[in-house]
Coordinates of N, CA and C in Angstrom, one line a residue:
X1113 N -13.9 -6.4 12.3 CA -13.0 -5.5 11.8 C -11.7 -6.3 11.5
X1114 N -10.7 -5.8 10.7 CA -9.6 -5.7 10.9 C -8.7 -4.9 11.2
X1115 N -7.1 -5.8 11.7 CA -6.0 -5.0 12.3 C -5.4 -5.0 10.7
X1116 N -4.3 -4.3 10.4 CA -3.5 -3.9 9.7 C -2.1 -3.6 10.0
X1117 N -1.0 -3.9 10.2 CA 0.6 -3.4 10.6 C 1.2 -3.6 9.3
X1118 N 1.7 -2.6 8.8 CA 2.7 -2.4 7.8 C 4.3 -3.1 8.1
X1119 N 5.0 -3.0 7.6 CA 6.4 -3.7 7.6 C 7.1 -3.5 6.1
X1120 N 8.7 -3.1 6.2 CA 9.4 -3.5 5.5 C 10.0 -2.3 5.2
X1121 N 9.4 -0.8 5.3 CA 10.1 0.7 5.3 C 11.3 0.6 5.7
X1122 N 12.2 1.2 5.1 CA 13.3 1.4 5.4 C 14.2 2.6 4.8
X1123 N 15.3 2.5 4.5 CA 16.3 3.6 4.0 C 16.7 3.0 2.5
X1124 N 16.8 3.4 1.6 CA 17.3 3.0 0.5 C 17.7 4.0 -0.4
X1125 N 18.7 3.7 -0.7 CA 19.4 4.8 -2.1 C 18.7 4.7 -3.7
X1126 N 18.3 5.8 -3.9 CA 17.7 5.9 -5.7 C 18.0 4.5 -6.3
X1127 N 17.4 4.4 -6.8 CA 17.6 3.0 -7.8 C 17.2 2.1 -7.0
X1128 N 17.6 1.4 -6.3 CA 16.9 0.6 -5.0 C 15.6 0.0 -4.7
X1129 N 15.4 -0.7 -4.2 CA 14.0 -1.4 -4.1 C 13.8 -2.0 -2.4
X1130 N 12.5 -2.0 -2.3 CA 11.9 -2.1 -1.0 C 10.8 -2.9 -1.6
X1131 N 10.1 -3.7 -0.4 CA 9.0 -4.7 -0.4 C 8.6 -4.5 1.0
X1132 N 7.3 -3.5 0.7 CA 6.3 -3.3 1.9 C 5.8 -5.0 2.3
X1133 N 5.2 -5.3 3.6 CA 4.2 -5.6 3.7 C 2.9 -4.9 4.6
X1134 N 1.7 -6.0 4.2 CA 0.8 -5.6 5.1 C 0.2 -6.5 6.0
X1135 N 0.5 -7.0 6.8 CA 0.1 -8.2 7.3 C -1.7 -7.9 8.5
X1136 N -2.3 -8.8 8.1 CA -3.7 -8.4 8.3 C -4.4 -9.6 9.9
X1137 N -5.0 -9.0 10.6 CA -5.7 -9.9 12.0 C -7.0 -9.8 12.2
X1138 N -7.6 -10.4 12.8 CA -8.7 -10.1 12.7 C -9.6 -10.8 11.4
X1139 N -10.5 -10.6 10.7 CA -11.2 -10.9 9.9 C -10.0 -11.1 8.5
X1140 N -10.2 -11.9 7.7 CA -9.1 -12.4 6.8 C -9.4 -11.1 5.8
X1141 N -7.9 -10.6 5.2 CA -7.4 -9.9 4.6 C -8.3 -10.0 3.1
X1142 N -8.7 -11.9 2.8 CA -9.5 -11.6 1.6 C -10.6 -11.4 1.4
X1143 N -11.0 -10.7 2.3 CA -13.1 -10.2 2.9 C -12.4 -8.4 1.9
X1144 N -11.3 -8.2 2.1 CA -11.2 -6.7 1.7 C -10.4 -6.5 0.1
X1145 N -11.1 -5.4 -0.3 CA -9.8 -4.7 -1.0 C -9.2 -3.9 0.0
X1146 N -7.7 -3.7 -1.1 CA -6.4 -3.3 -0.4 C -6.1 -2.3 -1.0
X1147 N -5.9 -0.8 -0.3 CA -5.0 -0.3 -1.2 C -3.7 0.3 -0.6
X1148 N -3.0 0.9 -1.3 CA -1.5 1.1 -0.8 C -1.6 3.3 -1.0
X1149 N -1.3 3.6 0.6 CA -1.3 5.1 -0.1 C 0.2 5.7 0.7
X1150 N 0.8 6.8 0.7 CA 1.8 7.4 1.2 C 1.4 9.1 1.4
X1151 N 2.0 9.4 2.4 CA 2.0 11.0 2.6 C 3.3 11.5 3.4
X1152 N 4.1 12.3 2.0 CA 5.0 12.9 2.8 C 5.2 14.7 3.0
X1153 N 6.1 14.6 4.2 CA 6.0 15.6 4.7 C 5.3 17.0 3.9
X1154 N 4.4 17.8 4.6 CA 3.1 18.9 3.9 C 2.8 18.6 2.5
X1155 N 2.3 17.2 2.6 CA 1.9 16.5 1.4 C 0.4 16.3 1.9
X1156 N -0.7 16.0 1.2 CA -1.7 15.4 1.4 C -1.6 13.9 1.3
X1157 N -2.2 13.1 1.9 CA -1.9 11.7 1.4 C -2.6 11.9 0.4
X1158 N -1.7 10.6 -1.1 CA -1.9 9.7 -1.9 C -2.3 8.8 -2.2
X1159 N -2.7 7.8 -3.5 CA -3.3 6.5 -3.9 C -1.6 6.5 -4.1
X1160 N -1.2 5.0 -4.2 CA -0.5 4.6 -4.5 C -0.8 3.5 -5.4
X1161 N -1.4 3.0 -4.7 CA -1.9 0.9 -5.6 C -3.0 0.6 -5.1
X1162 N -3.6 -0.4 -5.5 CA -4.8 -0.7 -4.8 C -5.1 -2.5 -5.6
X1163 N -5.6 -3.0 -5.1 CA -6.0 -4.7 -5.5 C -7.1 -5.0 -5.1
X1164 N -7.6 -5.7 -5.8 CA -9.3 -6.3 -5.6 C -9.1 -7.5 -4.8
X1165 N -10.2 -8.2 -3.9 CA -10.5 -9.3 -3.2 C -9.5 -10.1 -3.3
X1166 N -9.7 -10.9 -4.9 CA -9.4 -11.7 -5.0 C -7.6 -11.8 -5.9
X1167 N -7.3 -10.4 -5.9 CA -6.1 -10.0 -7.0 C -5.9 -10.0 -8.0
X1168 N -7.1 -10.4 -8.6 CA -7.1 -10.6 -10.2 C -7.1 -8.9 -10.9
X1169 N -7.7 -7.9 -9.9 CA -7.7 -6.4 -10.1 C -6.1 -5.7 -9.5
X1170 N -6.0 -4.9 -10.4 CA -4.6 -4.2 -9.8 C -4.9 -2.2 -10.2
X1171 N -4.2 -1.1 -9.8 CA -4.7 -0.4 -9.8 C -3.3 0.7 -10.1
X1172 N -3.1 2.0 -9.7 CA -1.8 2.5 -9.8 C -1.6 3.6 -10.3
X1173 N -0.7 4.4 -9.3 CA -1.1 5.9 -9.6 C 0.1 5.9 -10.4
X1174 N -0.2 6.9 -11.2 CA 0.4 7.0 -13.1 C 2.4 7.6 -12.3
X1175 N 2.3 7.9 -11.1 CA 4.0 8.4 -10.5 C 4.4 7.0 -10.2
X1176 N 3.8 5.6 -10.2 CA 4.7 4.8 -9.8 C 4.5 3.5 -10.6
X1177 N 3.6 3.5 -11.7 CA 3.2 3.1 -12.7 C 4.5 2.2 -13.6
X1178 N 4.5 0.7 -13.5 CA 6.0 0.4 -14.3 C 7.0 -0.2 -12.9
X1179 N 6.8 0.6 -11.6 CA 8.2 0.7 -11.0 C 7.6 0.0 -9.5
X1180 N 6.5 -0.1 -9.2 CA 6.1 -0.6 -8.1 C 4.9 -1.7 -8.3
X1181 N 4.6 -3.1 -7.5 CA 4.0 -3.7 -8.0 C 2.8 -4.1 -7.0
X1182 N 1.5 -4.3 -6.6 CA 0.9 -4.6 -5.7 C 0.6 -6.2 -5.6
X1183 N 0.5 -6.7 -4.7 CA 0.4 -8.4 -4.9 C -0.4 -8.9 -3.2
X1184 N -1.3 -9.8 -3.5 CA -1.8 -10.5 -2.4 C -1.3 -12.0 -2.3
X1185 N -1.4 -12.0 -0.8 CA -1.3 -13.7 -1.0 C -2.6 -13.9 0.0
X1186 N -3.5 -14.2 0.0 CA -4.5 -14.3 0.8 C -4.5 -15.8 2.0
X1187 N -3.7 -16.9 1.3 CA -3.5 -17.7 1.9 C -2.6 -17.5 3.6
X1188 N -1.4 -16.3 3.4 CA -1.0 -15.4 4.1 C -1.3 -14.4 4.7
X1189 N -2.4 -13.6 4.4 CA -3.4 -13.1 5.0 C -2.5 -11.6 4.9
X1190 N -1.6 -11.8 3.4 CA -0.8 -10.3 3.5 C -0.9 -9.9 2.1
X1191 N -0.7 -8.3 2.2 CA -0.5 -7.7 1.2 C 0.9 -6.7 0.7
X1192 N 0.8 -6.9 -0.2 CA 2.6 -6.7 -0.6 C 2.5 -5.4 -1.4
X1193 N 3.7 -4.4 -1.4 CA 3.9 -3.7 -2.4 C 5.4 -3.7 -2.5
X1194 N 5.9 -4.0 -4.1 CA 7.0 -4.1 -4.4 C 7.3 -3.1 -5.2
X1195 N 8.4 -1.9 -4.6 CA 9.0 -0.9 -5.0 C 10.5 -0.9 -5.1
X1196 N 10.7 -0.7 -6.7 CA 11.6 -0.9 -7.3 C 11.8 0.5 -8.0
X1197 N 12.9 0.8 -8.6 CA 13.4 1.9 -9.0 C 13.6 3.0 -8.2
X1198 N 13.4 2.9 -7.0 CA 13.1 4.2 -6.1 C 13.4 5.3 -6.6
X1199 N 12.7 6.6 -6.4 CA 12.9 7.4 -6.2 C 13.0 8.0 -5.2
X1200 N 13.7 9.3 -5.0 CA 13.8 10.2 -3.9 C 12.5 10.8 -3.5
X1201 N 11.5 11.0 -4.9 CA 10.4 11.6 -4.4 C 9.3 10.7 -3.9
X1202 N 9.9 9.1 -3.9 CA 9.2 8.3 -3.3 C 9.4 8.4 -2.0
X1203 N 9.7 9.0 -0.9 CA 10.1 9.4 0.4 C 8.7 9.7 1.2
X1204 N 8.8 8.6 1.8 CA 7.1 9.3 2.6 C 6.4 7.9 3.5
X1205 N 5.8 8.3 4.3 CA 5.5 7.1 5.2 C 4.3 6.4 4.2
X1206 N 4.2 5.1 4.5 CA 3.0 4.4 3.3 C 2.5 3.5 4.4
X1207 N 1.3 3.7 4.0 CA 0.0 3.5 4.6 C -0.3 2.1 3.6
X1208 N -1.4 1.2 4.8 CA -1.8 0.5 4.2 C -3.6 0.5 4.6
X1209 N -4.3 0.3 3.9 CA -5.8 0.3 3.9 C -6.7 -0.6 3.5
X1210 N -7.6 -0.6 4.2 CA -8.6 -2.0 3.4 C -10.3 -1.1 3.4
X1211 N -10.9 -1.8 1.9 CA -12.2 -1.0 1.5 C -13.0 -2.1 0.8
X1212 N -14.4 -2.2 1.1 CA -14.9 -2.8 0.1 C -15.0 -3.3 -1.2
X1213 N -14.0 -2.1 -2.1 CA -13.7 -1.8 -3.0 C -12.2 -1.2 -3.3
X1214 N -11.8 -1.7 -4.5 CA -10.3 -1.1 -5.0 C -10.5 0.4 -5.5
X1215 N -10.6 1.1 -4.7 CA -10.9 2.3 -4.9 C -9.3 3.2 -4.7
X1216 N -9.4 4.2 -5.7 CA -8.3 4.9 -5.6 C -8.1 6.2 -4.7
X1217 N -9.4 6.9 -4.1 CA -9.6 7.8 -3.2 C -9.3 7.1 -1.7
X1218 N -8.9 7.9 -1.2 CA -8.8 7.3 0.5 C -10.2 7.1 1.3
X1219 N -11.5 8.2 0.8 CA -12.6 7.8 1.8 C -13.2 6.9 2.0
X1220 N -12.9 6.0 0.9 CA -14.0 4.5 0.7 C -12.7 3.5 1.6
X1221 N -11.9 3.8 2.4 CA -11.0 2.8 3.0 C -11.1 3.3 4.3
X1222 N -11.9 2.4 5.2 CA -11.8 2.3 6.3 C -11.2 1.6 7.9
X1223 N -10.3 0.9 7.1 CA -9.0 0.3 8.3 C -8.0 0.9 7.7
X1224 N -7.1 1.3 8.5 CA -5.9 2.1 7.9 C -4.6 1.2 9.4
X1225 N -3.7 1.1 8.5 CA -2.5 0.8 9.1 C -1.6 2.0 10.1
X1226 N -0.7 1.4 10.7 CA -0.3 2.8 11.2 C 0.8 3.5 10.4
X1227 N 1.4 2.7 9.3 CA 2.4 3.6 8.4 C 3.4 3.1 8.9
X1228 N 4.5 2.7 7.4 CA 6.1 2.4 7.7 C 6.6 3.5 6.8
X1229 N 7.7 3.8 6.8 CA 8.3 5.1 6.4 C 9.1 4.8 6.0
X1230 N 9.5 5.2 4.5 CA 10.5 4.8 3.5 C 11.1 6.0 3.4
X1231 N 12.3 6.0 3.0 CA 13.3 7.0 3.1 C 14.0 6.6 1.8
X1232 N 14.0 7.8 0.7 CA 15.1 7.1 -0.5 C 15.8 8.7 -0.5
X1233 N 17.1 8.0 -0.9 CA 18.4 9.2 -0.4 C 18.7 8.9 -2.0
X1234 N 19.3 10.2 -2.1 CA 20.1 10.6 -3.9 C 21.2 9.7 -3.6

């Protein structure tokens, strides 16, 4: 298996930018796809991003499409998501996941992170 711990949530004002990570233990981070999801409050969780094995795949839900970027470094054994432009309705804890596949549904991801929590204020 793998472990998964998120990092880098924080508070940031509209416009603003954040850079998740995912830092991976256990079995190397490039045995998996990655994907990136969030769920805020009486929200269902979301797809966010998602990356193939090797990162040459990239994926992206059409609300963050342009403004957030997904990236591996496998030699680091981490997975990144770089969010820029913030929005306010980007507010929501984000999850990180790993699946066989860069799949954009949550059921085909079966290691889940425990979630860092981004906060974007007007």
């Amino acid at each position: 298996q793998v472990q998964l711990v998120e990092s880098g949530g924080g508070l940031v004002q509209a416009g603003g930018s954040l850079r998740l990570s995912c830092a991976a233990s256990g079995r190397t981070l490039n045995s998996y796809a990655t994907g990136w999801f969030r769920q805020a409050p009486g929200k269902e969780r979301e797809f966010v991003a998602s990356i193939n094995r090797s990162g040459g795949n990239t994926y992206y839900a059409d609300s963050v499409k342009g403004r957030f970027t997904i990236s591996r470094d496998n030699a680091k054994n981490t997975v990144y998501l770089q969010m820029n432009s913030l929005k306010p309705e980007d507010t929501a804890t984000y999850y990180c996941a790993a699946s066989w596949v860069a799949a954009t549904g949550p059921n085909e991801y079966f290691y889940w992170g425990q979630g860092t929590q981004v906060t974007v204020s007007s």
